[in-house]
C-alpha positions as a Markdown table, in Angstrom:
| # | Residue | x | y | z |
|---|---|---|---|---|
| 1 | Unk | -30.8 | 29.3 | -21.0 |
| 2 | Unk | -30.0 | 25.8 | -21.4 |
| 3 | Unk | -30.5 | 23.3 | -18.8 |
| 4 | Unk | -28.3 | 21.1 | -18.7 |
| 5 | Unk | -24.9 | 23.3 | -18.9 |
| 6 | Unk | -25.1 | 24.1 | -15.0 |
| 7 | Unk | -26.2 | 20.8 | -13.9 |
| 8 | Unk | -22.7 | 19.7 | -15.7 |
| 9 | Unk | -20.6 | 22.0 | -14.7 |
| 10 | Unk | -22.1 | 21.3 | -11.1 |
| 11 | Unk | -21.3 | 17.6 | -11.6 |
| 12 | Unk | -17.6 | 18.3 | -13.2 |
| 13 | Unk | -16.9 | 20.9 | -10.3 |
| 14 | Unk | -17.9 | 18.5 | -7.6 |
| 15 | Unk | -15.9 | 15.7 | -8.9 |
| 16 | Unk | -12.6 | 17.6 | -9.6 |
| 17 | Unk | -12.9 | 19.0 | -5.6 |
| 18 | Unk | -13.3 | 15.2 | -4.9 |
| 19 | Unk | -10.6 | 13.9 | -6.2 |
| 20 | Unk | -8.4 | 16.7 | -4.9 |
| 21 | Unk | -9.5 | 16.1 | -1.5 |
| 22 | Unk | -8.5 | 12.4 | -2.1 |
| 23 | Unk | -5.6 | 13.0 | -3.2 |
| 24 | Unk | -4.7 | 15.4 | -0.3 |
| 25 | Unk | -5.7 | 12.7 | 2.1 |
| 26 | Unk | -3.5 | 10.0 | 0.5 |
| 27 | Unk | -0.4 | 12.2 | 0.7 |
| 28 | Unk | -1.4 | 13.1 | 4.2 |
| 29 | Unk | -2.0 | 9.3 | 5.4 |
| 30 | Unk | 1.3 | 8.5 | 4.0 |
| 31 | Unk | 3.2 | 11.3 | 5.0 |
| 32 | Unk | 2.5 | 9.6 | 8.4 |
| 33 | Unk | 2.4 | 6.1 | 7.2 |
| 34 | Unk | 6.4 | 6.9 | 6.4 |
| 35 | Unk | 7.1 | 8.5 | 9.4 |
| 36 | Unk | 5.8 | 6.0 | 11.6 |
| 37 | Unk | 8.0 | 3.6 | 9.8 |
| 38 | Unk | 11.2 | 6.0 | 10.0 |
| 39 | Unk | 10.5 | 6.1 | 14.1 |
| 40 | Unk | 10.7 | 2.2 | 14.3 |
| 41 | Unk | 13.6 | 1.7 | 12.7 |
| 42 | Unk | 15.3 | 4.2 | 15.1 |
| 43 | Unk | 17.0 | 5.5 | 12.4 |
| 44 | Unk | 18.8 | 9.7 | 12.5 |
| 45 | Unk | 17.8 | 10.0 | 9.1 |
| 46 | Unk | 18.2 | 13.8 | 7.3 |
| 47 | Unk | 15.3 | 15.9 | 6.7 |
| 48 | Unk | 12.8 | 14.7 | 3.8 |
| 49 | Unk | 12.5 | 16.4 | 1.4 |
| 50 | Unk | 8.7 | 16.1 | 0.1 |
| 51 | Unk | 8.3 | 16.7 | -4.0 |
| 52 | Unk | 4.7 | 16.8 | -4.0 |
């Protein structure tokens, strides 16, 4: 068994989860960022239509 081939799959696991749960975040904050913005300008705008 070799040793190192877990601890880097451990390491390349970890960092692909982190950088999906970044990315979800992002998208989240500005999902709300732009709807925040939208309800200021008092604006009847259609439904959005999200491509992500």
């Amino acid at each position: 068994m070799p040793q190192m081939a877990p601890l880097w799959w451990e390491l390349l696991f970890f960092f692909t989860i982190i950088c999906f749960l970044m990315m979800n975040i992002i998208m989240y904050f500005y999902k709300q960022y732009s709807m925040k913005k939208l309800d200021q300008k008092h604006i009847k705008t259609p439904q959005l239509n999200w491509k992500w």
